[in-house]
GROMACS .gro file of C-alpha atoms in nm:
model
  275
    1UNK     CA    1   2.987  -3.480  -1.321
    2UNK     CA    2   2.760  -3.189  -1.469
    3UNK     CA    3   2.429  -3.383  -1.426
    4UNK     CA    4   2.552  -3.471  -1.033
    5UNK     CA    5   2.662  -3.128  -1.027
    6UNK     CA    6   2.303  -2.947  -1.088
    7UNK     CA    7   2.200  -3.221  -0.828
    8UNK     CA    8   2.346  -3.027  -0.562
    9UNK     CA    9   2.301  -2.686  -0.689
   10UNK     CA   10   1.926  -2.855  -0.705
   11UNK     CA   11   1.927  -2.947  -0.340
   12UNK     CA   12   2.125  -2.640  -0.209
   13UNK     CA   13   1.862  -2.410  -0.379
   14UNK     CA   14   1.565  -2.600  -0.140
   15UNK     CA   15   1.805  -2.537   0.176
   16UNK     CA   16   1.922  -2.195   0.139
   17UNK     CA   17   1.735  -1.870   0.053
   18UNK     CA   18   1.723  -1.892  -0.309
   19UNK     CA   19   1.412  -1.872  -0.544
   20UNK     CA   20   1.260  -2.157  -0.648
   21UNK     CA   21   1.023  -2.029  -0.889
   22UNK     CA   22   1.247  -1.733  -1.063
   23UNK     CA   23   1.013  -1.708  -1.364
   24UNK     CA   24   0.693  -1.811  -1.171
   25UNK     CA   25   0.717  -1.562  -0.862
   26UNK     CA   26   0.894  -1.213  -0.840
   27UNK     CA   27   0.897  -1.013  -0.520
   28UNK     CA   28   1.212  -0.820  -0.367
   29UNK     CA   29   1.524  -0.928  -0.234
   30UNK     CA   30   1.590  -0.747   0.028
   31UNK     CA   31   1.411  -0.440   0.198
   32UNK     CA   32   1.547  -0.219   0.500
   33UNK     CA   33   1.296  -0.150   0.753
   34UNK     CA   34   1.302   0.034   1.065
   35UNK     CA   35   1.213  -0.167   1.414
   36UNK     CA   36   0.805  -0.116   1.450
   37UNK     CA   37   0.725   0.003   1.138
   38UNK     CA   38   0.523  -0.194   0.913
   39UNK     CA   39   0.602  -0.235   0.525
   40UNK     CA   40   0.413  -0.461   0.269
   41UNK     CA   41   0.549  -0.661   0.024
   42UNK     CA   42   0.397  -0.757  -0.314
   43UNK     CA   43   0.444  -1.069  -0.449
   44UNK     CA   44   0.434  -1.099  -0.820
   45UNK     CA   45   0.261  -1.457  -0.981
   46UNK     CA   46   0.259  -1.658  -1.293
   47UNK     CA   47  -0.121  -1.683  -1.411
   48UNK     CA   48  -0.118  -2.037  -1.400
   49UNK     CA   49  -0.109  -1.948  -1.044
   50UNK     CA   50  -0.439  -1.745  -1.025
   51UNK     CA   51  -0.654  -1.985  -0.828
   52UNK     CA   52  -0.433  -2.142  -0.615
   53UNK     CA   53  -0.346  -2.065  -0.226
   54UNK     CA   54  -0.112  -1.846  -0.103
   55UNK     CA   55   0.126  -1.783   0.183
   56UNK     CA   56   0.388  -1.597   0.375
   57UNK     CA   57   0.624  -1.865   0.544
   58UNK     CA   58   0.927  -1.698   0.780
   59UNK     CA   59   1.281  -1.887   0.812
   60UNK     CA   60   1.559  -1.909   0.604
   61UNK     CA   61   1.490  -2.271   0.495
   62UNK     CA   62   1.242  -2.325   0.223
   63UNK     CA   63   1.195  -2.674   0.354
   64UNK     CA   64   1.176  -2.575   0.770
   65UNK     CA   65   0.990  -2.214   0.735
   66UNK     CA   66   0.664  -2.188   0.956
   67UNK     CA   67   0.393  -2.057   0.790
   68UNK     CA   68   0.221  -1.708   0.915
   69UNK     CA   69  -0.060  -1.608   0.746
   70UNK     CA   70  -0.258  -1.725   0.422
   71UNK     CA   71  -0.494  -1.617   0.181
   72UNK     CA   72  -0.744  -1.903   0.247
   73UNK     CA   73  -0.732  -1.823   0.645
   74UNK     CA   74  -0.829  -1.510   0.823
   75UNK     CA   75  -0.530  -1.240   0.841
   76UNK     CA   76  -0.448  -1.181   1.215
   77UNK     CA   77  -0.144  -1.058   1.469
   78UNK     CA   78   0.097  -0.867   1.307
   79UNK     CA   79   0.107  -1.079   0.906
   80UNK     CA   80  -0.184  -0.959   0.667
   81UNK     CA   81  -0.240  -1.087   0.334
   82UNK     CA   82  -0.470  -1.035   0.017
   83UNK     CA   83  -0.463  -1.167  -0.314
   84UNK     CA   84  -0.534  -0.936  -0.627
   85UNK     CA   85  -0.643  -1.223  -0.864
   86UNK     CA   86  -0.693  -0.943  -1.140
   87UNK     CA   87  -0.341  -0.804  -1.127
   88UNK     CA   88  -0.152  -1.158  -1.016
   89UNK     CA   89  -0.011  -1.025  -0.718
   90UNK     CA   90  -0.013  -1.127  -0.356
   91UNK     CA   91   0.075  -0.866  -0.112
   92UNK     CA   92   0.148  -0.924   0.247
   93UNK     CA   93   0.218  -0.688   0.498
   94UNK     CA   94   0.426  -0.751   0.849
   95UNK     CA   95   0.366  -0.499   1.100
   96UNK     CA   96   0.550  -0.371   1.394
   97UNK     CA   97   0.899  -0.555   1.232
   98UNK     CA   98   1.127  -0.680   1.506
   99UNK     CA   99   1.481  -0.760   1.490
  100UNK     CA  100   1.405  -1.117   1.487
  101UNK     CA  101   1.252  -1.028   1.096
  102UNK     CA  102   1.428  -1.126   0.886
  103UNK     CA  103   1.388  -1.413   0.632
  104UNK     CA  104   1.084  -1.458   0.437
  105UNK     CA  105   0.975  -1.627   0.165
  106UNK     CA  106   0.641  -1.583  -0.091
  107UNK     CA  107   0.461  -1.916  -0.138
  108UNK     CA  108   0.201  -2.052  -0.363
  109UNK     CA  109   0.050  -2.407  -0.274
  110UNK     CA  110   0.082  -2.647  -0.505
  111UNK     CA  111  -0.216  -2.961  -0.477
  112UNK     CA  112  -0.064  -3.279  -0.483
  113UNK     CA  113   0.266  -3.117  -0.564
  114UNK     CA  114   0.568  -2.915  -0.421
  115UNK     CA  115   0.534  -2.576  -0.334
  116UNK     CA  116   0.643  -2.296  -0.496
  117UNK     CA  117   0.844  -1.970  -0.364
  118UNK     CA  118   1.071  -1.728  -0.370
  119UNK     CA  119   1.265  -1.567  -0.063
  120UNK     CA  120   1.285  -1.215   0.008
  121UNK     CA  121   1.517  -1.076   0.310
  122UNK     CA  122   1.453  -0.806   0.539
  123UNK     CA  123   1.739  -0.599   0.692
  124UNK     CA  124   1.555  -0.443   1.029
  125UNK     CA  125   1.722  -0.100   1.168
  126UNK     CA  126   1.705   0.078   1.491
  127UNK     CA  127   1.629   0.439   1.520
  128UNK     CA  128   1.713   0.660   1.256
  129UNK     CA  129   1.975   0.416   1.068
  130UNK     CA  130   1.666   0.314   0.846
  131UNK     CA  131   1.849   0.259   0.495
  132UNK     CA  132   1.638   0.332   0.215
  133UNK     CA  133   1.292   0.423   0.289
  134UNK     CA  134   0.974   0.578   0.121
  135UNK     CA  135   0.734   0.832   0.290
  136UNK     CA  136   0.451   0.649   0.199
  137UNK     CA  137   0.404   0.306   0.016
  138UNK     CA  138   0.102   0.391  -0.157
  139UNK     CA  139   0.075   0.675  -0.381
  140UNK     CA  140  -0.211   0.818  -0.571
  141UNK     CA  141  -0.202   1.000  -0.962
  142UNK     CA  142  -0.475   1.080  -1.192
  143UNK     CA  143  -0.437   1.008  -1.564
  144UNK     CA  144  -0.315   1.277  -1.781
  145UNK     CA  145  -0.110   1.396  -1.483
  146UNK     CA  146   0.157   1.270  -1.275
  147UNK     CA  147   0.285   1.188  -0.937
  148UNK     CA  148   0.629   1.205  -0.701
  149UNK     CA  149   0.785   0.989  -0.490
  150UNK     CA  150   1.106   1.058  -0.290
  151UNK     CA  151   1.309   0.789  -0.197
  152UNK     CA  152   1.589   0.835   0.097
  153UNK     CA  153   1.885   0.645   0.158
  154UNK     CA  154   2.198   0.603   0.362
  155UNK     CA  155   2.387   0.356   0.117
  156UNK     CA  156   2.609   0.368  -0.183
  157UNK     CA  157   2.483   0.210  -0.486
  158UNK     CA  158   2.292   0.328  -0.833
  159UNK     CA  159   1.948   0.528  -0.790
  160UNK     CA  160   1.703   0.279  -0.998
  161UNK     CA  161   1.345   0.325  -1.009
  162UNK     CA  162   1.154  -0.045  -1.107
  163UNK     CA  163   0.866  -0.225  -1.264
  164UNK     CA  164   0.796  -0.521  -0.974
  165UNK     CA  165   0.854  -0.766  -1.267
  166UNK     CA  166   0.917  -0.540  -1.521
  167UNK     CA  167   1.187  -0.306  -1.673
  168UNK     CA  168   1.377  -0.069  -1.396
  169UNK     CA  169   1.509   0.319  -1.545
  170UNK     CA  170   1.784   0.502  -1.445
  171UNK     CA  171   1.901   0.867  -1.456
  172UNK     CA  172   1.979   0.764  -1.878
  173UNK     CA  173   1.657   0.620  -1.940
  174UNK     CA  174   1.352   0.810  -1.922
  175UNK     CA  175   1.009   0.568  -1.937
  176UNK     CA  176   0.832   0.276  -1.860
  177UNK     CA  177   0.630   0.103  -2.074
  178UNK     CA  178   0.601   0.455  -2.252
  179UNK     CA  179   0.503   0.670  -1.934
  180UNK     CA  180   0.794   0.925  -1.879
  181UNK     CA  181   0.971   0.884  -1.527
  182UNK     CA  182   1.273   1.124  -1.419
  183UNK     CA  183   1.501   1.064  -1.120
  184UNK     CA  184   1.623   1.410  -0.944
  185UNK     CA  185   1.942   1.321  -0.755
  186UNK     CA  186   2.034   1.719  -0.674
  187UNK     CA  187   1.917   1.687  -0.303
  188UNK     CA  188   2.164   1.505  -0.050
  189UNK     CA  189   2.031   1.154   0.075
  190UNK     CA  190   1.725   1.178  -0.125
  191UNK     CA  191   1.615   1.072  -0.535
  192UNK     CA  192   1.319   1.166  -0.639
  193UNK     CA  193   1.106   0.966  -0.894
  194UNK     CA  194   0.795   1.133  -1.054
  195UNK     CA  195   0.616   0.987  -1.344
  196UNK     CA  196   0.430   1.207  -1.541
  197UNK     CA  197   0.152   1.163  -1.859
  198UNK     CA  198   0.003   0.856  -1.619
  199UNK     CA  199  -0.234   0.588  -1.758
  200UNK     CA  200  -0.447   0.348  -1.596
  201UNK     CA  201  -0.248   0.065  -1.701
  202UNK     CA  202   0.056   0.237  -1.476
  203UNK     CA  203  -0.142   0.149  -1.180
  204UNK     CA  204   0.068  -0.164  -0.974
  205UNK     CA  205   0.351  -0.246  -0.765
  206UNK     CA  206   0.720  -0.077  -0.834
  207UNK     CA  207   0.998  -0.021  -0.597
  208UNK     CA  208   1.323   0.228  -0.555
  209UNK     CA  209   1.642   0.043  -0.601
  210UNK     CA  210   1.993   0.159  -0.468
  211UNK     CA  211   2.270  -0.065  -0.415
  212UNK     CA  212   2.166  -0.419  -0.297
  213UNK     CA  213   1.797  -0.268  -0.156
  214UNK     CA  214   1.490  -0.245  -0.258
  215UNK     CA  215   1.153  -0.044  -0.112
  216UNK     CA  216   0.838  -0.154  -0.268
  217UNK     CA  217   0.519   0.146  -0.350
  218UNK     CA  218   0.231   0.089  -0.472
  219UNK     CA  219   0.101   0.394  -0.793
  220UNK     CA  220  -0.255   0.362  -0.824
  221UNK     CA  221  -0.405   0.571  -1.071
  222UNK     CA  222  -0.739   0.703  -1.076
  223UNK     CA  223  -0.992   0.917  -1.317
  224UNK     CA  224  -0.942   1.263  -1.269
  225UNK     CA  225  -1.304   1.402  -1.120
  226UNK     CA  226  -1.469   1.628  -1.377
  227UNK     CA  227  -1.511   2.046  -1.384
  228UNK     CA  228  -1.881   1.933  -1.364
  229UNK     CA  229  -1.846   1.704  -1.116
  230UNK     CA  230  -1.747   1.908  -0.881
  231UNK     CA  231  -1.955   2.224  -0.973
  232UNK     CA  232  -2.249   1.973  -0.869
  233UNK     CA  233  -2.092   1.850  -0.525
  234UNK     CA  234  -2.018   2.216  -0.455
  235UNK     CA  235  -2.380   2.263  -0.562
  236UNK     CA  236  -2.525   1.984  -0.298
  237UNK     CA  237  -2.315   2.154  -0.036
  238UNK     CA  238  -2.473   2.466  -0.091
  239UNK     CA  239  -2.805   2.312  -0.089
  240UNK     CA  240  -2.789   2.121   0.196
  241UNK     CA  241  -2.616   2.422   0.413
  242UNK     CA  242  -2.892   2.623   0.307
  243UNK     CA  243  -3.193   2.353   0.402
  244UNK     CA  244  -3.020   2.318   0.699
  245UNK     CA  245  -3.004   2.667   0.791
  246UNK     CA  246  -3.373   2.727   0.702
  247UNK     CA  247  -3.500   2.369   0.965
  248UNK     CA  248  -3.296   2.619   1.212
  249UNK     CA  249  -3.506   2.886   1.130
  250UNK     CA  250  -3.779   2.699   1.119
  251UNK     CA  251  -3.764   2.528   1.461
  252UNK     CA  252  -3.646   2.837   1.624
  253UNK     CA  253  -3.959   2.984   1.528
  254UNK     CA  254  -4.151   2.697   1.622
  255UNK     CA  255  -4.004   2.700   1.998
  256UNK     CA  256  -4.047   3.117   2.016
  257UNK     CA  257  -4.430   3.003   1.962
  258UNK     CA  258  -4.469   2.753   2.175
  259UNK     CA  259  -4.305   2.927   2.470
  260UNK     CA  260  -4.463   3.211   2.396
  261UNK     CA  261  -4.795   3.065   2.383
  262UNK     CA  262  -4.698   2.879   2.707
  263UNK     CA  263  -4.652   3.207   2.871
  264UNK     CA  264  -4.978   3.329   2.807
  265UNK     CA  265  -5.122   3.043   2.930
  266UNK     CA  266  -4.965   3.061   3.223
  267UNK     CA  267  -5.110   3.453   3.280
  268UNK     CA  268  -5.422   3.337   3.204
  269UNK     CA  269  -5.443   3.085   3.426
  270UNK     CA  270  -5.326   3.276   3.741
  271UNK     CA  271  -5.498   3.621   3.610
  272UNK     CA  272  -5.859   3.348   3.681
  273UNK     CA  273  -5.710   3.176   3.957
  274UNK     CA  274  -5.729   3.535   4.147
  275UNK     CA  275  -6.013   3.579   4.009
   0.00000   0.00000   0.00000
């Protein structure tokens, strides 16, 4: 009874939206997105994965899903795609989201085997009834310093602030693999997450969390540009301005000359033609 048991739990899990490859494939479960935006989704993978081909396939069916864009074909309509071998992640991106949006799944091709995926479901929103949302999904820090994101939200749930595949914090806990976050719930509607004493390893994929949804951003961290770095562009600005003022000069001259040459030319010419 238990073995024909995960038989069908087996079989249900290839005909429903369930993952297939929990351990091998993290992405989000469900997102809320507003009718015509765009969003992008990453799509986390097991390095055994690295080389292999991946896709976006839409339909709640593992098995029946059509297949709309993949790494190994040119991106094009309204499904992108690209494949950050260095970080294992996919990310795919769906623009102007219609109603019709709604059940996804993240695929990597398997050669001479079955495919494997995990499903992600989009709840798609008409004017302002968006349900938790981000101002931007890619946000920039520099190390040493930090950065802010505010998420908004019309639903009930805890304010969680996640690792895509790694830990999540909450109001009680403070960091993330040892970078301090804080979540500010005083403003109605609105948490805001800000990260601070960023390192270059924080750069990735990581997502607000409250109730049942999830929004994905992106944190990429950068160097911080030097004192002396910019004292030398501000330098080559000043430079440039001021060989650019003195061609001015120059050819201003130049044409005062010529015309004024021209001129006397001219008087000369009809001073002998009276003549």
């Amino acid at each position: 009874d238990m073995a024909l048991h995960l038989s069908i739990s087996l079989l249900l899990t290839g005909l429903t939206g369930q993952s297939l490859g929990v351990y091998s494939i993290t992405t989000v479960t469900k997102v809320s997105v507003k009718a015509g935006d765009s969003v992008s989704i990453p799509c986390l993978y097991h390095p055994k994965y690295t080389s292999h081909v991946k896709y976006l396939c839409q339909g709640y069916s593992f098995i029946s899903c059509s297949c709309a864009v993949k790494t190994n074909q040119q991106s094009s309509g309204r499904f992108l795609i690209s494949d950050d071998r260095e970080k294992k992640v996919f990310t795919v991106t769906i623009k102007d989201v219609r109603e019709g949006d709604k059940d996804f799944w993240c695929i990597v091709e398997i050669n001479g085997g079955k495919d494997d995926g995990t499903y992600f479901q989009m709840s798609v929103t008409r004017g302002k009834n968006q349900t938790l949302y981000v101002d931007h999904q890619e946000v920039t820090g520099f190390i040493g310093g930090q950065t802010t994101i505010q998420c908004y939200y019309q639903n009930s749930g805890q304010a969680k602030w996640c690792r895509v595949g790694g830990p999540c914090v909450t109001q009680s806990q403070r960091s993330i693999d040892g970078t301090t976050v804080f979540i500010n719930e005083t403003l109605p509607r609105v948490f805001t997450v800000t990260m601070s004493g960023l390192k270059m390893e924080d750069s990735g994929w990581y997502w607000c969390s409250r109730g049942d949804l999830q929004m994905p951003v992106q944190i990429i961290v950068r160097e911080k540009p030097s004192t002396s770095n910019l004292s030398g562009s501000f330098m080559n600005v000043i430079i440039s301005l001021s060989l650019l003022i003195f061609f001015v000069i120059l050819s201003s001259l130049i044409w005062f000359c010529i015309k004024r040459q021209s001129k006397s030319l001219l008087i000369k010419v009809i001073t002998n033609f009276i003549k």
